[in-house]
XYZ file of C-alpha atoms in Angstrom:
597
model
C 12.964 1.704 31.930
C 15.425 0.116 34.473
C 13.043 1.115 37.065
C 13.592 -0.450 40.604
C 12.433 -0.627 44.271
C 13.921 -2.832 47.057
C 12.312 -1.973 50.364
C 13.455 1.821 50.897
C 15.539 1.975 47.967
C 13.951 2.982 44.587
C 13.711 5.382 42.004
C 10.504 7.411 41.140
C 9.615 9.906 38.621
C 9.123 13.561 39.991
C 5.906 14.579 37.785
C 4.184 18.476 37.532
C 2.196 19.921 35.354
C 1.230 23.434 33.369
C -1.674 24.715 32.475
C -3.147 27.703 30.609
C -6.800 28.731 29.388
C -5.861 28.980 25.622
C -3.010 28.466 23.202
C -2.407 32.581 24.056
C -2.182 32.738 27.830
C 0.987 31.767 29.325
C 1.973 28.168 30.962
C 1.077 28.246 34.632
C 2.064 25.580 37.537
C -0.571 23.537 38.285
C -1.310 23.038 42.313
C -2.253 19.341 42.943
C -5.309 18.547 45.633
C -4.241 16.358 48.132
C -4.977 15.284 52.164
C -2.168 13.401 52.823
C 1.324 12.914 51.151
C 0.602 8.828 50.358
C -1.638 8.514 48.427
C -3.928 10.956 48.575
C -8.199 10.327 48.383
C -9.178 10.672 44.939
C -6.498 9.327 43.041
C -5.939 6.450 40.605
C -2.620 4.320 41.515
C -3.130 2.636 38.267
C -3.602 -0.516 36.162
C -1.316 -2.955 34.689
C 0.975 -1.777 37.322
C 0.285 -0.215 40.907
C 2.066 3.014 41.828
C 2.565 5.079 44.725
C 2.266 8.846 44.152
C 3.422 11.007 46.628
C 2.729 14.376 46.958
C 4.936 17.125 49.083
C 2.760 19.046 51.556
C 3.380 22.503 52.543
C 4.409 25.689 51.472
C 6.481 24.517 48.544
C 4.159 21.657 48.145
C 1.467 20.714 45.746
C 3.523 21.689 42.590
C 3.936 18.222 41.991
C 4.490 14.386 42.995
C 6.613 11.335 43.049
C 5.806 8.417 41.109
C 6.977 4.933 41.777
C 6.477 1.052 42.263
C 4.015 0.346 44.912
C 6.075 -2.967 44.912
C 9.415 -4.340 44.869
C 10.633 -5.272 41.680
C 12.826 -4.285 38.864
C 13.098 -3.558 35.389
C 10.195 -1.328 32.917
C 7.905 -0.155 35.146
C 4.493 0.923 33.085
C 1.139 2.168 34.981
C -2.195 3.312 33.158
C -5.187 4.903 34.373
C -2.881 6.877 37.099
C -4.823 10.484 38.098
C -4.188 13.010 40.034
C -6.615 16.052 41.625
C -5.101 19.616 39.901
C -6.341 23.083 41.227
C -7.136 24.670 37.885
C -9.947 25.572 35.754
C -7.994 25.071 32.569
C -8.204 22.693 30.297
C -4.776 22.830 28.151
C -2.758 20.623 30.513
C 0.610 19.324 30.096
C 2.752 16.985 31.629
C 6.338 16.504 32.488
C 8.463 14.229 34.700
C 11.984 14.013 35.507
C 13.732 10.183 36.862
C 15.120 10.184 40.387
C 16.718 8.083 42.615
C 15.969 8.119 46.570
C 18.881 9.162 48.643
C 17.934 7.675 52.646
C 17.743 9.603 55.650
C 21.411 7.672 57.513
C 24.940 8.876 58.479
C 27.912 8.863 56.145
C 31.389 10.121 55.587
C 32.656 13.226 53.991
C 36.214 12.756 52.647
C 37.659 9.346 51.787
C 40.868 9.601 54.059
C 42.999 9.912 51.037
C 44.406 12.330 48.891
C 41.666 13.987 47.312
C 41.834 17.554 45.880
C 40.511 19.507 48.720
C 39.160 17.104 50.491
C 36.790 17.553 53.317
C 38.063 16.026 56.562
C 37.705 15.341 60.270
C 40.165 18.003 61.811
C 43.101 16.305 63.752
C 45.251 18.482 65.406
C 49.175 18.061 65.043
C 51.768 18.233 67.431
C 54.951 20.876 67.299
C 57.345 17.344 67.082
C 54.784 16.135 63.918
C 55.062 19.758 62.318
C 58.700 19.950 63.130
C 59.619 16.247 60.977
C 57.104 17.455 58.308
C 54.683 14.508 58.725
C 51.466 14.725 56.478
C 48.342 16.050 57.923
C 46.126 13.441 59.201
C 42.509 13.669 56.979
C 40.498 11.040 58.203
C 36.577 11.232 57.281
C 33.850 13.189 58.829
C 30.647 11.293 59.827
C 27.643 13.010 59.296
C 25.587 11.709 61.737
C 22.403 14.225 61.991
C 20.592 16.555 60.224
C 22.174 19.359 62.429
C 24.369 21.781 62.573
C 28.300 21.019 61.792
C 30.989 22.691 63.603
C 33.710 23.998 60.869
C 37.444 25.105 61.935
C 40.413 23.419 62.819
C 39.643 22.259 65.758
C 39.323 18.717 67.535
C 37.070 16.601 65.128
C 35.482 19.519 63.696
C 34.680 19.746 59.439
C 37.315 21.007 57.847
C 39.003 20.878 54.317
C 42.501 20.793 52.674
C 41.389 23.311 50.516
C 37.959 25.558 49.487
C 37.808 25.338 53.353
C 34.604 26.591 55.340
C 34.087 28.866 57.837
C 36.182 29.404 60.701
C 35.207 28.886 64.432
C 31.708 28.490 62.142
C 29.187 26.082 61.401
C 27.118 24.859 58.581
C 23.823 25.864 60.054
C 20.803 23.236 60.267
C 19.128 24.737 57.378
C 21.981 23.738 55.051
C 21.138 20.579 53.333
C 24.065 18.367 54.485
C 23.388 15.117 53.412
C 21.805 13.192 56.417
C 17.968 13.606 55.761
C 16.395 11.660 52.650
C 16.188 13.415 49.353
C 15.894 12.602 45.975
C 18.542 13.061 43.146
C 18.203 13.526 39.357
C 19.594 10.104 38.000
C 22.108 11.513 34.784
C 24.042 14.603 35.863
C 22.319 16.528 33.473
C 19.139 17.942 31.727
C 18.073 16.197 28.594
C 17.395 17.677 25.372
C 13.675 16.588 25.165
C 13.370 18.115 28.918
C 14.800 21.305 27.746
C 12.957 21.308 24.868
C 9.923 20.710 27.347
C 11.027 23.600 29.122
C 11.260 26.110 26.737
C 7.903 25.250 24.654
C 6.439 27.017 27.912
C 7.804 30.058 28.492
C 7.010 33.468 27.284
C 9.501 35.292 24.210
C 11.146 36.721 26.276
C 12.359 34.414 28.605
C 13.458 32.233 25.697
C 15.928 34.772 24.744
C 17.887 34.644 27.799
C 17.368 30.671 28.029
C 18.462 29.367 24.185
C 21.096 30.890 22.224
C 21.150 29.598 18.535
C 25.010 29.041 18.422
C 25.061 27.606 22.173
C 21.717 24.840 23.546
C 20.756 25.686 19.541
C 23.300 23.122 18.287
C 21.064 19.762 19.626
C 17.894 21.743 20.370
C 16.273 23.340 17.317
C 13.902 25.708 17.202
C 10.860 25.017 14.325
C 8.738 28.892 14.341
C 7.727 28.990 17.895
C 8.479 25.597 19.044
C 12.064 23.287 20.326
C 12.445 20.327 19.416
C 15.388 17.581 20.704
C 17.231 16.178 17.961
C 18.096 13.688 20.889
C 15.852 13.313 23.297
C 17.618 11.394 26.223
C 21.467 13.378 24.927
C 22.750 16.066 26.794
C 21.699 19.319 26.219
C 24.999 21.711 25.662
C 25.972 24.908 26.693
C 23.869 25.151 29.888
C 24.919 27.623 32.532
C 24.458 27.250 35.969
C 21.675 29.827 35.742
C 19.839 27.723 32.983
C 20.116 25.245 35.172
C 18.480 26.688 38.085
C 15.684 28.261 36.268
C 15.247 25.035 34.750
C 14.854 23.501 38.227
C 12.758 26.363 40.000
C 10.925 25.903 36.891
C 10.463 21.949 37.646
C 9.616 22.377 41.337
C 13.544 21.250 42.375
C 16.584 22.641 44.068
C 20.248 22.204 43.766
C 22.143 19.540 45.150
C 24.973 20.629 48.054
C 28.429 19.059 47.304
C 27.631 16.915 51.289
C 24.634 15.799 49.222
C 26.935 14.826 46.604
C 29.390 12.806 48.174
C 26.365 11.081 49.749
C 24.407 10.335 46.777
C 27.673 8.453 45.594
C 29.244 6.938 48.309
C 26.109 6.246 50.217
C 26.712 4.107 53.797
C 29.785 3.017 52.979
C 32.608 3.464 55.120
C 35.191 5.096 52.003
C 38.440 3.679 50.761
C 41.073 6.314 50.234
C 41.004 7.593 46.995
C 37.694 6.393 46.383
C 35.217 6.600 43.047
C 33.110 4.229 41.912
C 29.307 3.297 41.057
C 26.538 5.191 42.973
C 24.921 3.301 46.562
C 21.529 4.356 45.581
C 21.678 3.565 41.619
C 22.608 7.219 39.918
C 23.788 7.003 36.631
C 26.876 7.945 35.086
C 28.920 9.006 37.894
C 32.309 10.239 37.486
C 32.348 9.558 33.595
C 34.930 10.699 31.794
C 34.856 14.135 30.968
C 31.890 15.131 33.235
C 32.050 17.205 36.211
C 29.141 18.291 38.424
C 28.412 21.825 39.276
C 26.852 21.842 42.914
C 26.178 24.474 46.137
C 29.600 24.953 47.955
C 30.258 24.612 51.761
C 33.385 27.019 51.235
C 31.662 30.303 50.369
C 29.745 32.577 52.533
C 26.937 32.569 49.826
C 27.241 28.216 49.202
C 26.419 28.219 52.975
C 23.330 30.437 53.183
C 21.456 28.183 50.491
C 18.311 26.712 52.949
C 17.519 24.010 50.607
C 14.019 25.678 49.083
C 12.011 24.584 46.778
C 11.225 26.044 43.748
C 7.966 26.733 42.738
C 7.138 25.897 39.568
C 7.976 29.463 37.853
C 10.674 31.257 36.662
C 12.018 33.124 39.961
C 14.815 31.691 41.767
C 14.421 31.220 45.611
C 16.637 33.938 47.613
C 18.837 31.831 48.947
C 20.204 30.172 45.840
C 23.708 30.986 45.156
C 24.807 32.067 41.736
C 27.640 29.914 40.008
C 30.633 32.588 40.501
C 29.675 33.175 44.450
C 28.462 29.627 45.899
C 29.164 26.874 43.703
C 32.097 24.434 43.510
C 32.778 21.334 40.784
C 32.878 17.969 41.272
C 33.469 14.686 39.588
C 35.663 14.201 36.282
C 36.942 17.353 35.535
C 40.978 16.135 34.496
C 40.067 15.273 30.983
C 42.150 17.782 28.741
C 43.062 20.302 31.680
C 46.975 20.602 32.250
C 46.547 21.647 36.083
C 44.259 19.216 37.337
C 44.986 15.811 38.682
C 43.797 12.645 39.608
C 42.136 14.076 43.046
C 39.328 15.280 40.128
C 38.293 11.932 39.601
C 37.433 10.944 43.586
C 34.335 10.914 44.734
C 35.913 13.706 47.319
C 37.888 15.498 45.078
C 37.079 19.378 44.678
C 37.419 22.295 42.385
C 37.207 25.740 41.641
C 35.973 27.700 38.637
C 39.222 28.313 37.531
C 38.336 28.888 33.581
C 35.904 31.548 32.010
C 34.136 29.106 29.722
C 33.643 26.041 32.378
C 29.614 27.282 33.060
C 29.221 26.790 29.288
C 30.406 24.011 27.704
C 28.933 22.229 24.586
C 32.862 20.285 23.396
C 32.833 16.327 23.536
C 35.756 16.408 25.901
C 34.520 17.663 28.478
C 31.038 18.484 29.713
C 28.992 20.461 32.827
C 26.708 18.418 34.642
C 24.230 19.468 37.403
C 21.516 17.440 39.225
C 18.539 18.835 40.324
C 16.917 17.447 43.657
C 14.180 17.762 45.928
C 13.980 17.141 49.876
C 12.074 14.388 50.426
C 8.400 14.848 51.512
C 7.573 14.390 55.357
C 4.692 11.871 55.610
C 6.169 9.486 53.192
C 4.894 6.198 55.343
C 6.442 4.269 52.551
C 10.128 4.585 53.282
C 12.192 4.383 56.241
C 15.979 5.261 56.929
C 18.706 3.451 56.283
C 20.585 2.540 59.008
C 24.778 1.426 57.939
C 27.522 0.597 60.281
C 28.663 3.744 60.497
C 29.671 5.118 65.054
C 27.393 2.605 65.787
C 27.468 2.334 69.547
C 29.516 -0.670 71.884
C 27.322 -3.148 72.137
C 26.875 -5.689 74.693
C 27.555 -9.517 74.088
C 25.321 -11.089 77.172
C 25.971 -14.678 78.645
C 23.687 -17.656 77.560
C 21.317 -18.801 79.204
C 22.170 -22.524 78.289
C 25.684 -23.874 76.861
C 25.151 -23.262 72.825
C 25.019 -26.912 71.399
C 26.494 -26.648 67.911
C 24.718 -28.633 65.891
C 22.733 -25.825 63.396
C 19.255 -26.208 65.193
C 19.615 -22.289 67.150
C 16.940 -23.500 69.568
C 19.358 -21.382 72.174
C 19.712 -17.999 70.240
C 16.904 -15.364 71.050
C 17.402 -12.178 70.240
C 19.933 -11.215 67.133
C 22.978 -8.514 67.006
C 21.710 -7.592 63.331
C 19.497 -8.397 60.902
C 21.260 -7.368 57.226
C 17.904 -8.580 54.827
C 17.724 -5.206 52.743
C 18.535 -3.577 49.793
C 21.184 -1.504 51.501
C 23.235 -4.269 52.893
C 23.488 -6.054 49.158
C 26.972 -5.692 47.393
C 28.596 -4.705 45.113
C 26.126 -2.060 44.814
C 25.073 -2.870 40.760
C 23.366 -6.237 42.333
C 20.554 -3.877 43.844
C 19.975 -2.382 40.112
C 21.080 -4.184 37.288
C 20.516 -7.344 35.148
C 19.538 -10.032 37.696
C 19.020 -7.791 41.174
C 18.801 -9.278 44.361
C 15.043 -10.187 44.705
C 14.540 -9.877 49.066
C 12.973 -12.961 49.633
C 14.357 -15.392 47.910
C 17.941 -14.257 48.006
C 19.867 -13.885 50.964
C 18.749 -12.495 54.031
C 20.833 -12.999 57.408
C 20.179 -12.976 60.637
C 23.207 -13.103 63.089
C 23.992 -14.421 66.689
C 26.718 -13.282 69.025
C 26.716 -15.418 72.679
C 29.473 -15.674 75.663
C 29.020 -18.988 77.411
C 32.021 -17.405 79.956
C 34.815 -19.650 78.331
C 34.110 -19.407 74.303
C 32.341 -16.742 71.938
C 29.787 -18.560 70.005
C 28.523 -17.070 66.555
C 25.216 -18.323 64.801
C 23.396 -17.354 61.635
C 20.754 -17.972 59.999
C 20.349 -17.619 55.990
C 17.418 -17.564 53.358
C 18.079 -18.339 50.236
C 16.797 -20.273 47.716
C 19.838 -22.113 45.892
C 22.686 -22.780 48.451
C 26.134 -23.682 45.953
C 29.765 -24.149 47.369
C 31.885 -26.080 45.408
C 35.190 -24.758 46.719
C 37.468 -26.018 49.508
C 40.207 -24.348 52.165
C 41.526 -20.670 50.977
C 38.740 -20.522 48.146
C 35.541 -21.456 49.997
C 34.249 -17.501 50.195
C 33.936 -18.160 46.336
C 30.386 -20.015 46.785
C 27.965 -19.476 49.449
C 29.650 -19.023 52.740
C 29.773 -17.395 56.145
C 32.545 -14.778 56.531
C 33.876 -13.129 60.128
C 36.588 -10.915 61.454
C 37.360 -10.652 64.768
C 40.175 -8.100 66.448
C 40.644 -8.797 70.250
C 41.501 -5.634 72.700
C 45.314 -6.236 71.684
C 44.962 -5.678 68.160
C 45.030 -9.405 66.985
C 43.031 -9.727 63.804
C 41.251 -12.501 62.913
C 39.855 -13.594 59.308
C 37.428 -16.263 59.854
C 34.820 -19.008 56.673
C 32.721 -21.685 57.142
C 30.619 -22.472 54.647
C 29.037 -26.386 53.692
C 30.637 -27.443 50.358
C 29.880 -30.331 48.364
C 32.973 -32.206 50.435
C 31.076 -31.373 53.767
C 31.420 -28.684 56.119
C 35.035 -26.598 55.761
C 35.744 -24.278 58.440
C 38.986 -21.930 57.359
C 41.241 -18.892 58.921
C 42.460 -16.881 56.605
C 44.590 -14.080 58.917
C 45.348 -14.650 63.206
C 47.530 -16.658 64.952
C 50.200 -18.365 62.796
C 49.683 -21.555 65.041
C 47.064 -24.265 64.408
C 45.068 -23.538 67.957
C 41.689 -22.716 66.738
C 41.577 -24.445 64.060
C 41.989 -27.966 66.978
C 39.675 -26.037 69.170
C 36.422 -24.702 67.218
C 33.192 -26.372 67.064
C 31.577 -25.693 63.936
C 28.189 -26.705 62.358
C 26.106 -25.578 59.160
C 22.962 -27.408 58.368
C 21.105 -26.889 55.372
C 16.868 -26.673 55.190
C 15.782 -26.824 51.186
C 12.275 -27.454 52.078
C 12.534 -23.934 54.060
C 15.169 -22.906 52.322
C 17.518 -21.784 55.149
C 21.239 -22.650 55.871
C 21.852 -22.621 59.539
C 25.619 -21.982 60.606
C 26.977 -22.262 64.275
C 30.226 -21.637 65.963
C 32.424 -21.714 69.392
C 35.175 -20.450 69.597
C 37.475 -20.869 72.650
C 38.348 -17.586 74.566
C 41.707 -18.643 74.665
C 42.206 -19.417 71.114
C 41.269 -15.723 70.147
C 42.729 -14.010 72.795
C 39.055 -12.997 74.973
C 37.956 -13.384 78.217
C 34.777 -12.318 80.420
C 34.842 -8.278 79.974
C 36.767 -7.798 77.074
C 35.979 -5.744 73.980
C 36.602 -6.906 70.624
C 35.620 -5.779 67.328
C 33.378 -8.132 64.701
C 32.188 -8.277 61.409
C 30.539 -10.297 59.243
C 29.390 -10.995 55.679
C 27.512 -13.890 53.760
C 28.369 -14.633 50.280
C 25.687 -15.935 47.432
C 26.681 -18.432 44.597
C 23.389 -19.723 42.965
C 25.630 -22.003 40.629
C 29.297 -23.407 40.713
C 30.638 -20.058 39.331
C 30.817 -19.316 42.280
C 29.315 -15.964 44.557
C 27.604 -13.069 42.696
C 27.179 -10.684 45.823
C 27.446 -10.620 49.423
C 25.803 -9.188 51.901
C 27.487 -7.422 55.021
C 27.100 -6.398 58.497
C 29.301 -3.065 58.388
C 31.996 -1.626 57.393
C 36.041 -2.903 57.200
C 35.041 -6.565 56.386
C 35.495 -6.590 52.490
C 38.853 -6.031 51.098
C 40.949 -4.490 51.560
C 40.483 -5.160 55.187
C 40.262 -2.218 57.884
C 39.429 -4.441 61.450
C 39.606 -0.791 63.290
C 36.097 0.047 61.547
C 34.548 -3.131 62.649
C 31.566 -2.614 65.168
C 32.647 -2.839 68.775
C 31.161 -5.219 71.395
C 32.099 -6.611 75.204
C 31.629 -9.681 76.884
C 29.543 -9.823 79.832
């Protein structure tokens, strides 16, 4: 249910199996059969509905694979006839899956800039005057921008946190999972009932003891002779320690999350707002809900930072370089609910805490509740996906003479080659259009592809939009309420510009929302947007005088853009966007930086 897949973004169910030669031999992991990591020779994608299944190669591979739409779409997702190759003898098999959502391989920010318990932060160093006056230490966010190592201390734009710091003059070594390669994430923050019901039906007596206590997981799971059964299936299962949680996922083939992976899996691409929580760039559910904090591998301990990301493998042995809860693990999410010394910092997506109560591994109260996510590294091979690729330290860019003066008049005969191309999932906001109820649908909702020209005297900006309804209804201030093309501009001395033009049922309106108090552009731009239902494409073009912006012939500027949908005369649903800064509230300094040639 609510399944999903636009382009690279989807979810997928992570499926294994047991098996065993009779109902007295124990439950073993089964080893899947497979040549390549796409679909493999020999198996059924199904009927009724096509599926990819994608199996991990390697030395932690072949316990299980990913399920998933072969297809964009959204939605129940239902395949029959799906088969796999198993390297077994035995005949009793079982099978189990778990929902996840793919996280992209792509940079993206640690810390929100804000003031976020213990925030992680790009180090700034401070001055003896800024010390002296007792000015606040600047925290702006880290970009993670590869899958290498990260220099930790405080020094010059080095990793470092306000508090639960790492290491010193250190690093978080490459075999750290920190977020920038793709990965997949356990959807809820939590094991279910019926999984941990799952779970214990296969293992021996006496790993049940140490597993299911009567008066702790016995309160929603209960336990019929031999046998566990949920009383909920999809409800939280109580009382699980970080140690059930881990055999449960070495158990399952998965691995912990890191608390890098966390903010990623949240935040996603997006450039963060200080103070920041909110719903998940890549579709997890339940994210900072109220009384729910996450348990994941800490950056700030010696034994958080020797965790390699392995795999488990299907058995009940933890990996070596797992951490235990009391020596590598540090909370995140909603943990303020009920607790005197906490604060709103719990509630960020950055925020960060301690253990700082006896009973917080355990917990089985309404109020508040331990979550943990299992993951799993995404498998190498995977032909099917492809990073992600947001506006974050993207490099100057080069705005290059025409070749011919642009003629505004919406035919782009005279554009060639595009500055960016948003027409993904990952450019779609706010981030619930990509999942729920209606979801953008690719083709025939927006996609954009934008123009940026210097004809030596004026900048000249030109996009071109699919879409299949094109709705403005609005006029002046209010015309980003409908379908519309959106820009900001900030010249090399710090002059913003706020820039629509959209073509409303009055005609085209052209409007500036923030520059110049004077009327200058507004006398001086050319402006054209021409609309093509047979194709269906809305053409917009625009020049802009040098002077009436502040640019000239070698100049750098920064610029942004976004293009709003409206199907109807509500006005716009979503938007998609360039990069980061251009939605409210504004921040021109993030805007992607170009020069004029």
């Amino acid at each position: 249910e609510k399944s999903w897949r636009r382009d690279t973004l989807h979810d997928a169910a992570w499926t294994f199996f047991k098996t065993r030669a009779n109902d007295r031999a124990q439950w073993q992991p089964a080893r899947l059969v497979a040549d390549r990591t796409l679909n493999p020779s020999g198996y059924a994608r199904g009927e009724g509905g096509t599926a990819d299944l994608v199996v991990p190669m390697g030395d932690d591979g072949h316990v299980g694979l990913f399920i998933r739409r072969a297809a964009d779409g959204s939605g129940s997702f239902a395949a029959k006839g799906v088969a796999v190759i198993l390297e077994t003898p035995n005949t009793d098999i079982r099978a189990f899956g778990v929902e996840m959502a793919y996280v992209a391989e792509g940079a993206y920010c640690l810390g929100s800039g804000g003031k976020d318990l213990n925030r992680f932060h790009r180090y700034v160093p401070q001055t003896q005057d800024e010390l002296d006056t007792e000015m606040p230490l600047a925290t702006p966010p880290y970009i993670v921008n590869s899958a290498g190592a990260i220099p930790t201390g405080r020094q010059a734009d080095k990793l470092w946190a306000v508090g639960i710091p790492p290491e010193e003059n250190g690093e978080l070594p490459a075999s750290f999972p920190n977020g920038y390669a793709a990965y997949y994430c356990m959807k809820r923050p939590y094991i279910t009932q019926a999984q941990y019901a799952d779970f214990l039906n296969t293992l021996t007596p006496e790993q049940v003891k140490k597993r299911w206590y009567a008066r702790g997981q016995g309160a929603a799971i209960k336990r019929d002779g031999e046998l566990f059964k949920a009383t909920d299936s999809q409800g939280r299962t109580p009382w699980l320690s970080w140690e059930d949680c881990t055999f449960f996922a070495a158990w399952a083939g998965l691995r912990p999350i890191t608390e890098l992976e966390f903010e990623k899996t949240i935040r996603g691409m997006s450039y963060p707002r200080p103070g920041s929580a909110g719903l998940s760039f890549w579709g997890l559910q339940e994210v900072s809900q109220g009384g729910l904090y996450e348990r994941v591998v800490s950056a700030g301990s010696v034994a958080g930072r020797r965790f390699a990301g392995s795999h488990g493998k299907g058995v009940m042995a933890l990996p070596e370089d797992w951490p235990n809860a009391r020596n590598g693990v540090v909370y995140r999410g909603d943990y303020l609910k009920n607790r005197w010394y906490c604060d709103v910092g719990h509630l960020c997506t950055s925020g960060r805490s301690m253990d700082n109560l006896a009973s917080s591994d355990r917990r089985f109260d309404t109020e508040v509740f331990a979550g943990w996510r299992g993951s799993r590294t995404a498998p190498k091979g995977d032909t099917g996906t492809a990073p992600v690729v947001g506006g974050l330290n993207l490099p100057k860019r080069t705005v290059t003479r025409l070749g011919k003066p642009a003629k505004i008049d919406g035919v782009l005969d005279e554009w060639k080659d595009p500055i960016a191309t948003f027409d993904t999932a990952a450019y779609m906001f706010p981030v619930q259009a990509r999942f729920d109820g209606t979801p953008w649908q690719g083709g025939i909702d927006p996609s954009v592809t934008l123009y940026l020209g210097w004809d030596g005297e004026a900048l000249c900006v030109a996009a071109e939009v699919t879409d299949d309804i094109q709705m403005n209804v609005q006029e002046g201030g209010n015309i980003w309420n409908g379908d519309a093309l959106q820009m900001g501009l900030v010249n090399a001395e710090g002059e913003s510009f706020y820039l629509a033009t959209a073509l409303t049922t009055k005609g085209v309106v052209f409007h500036q929302f923030a520059g110049r108090n004077d009327d200058i552009l507004l006398k001086t731009i050319d402006c054209a947007v021409i609309r093509d239902d047979k194709t269906p494409v809305t053409r917009y073009e625009l020049r802009m005088p040098g002077s009436s912006i502040g640019l000239e012939s070698g100049a750098e500027f920064g610029f942004c853009a976004m293009v709003f949908d409206g199907d109807d005369e509500k006005g716009q649903r979503w938007w998609m966007q360039m990069g980061p800064g251009i939605e409210y509230p504004f921040r021109p300094e993030l805007y992607p930086t170009f020069e004029l040639k």
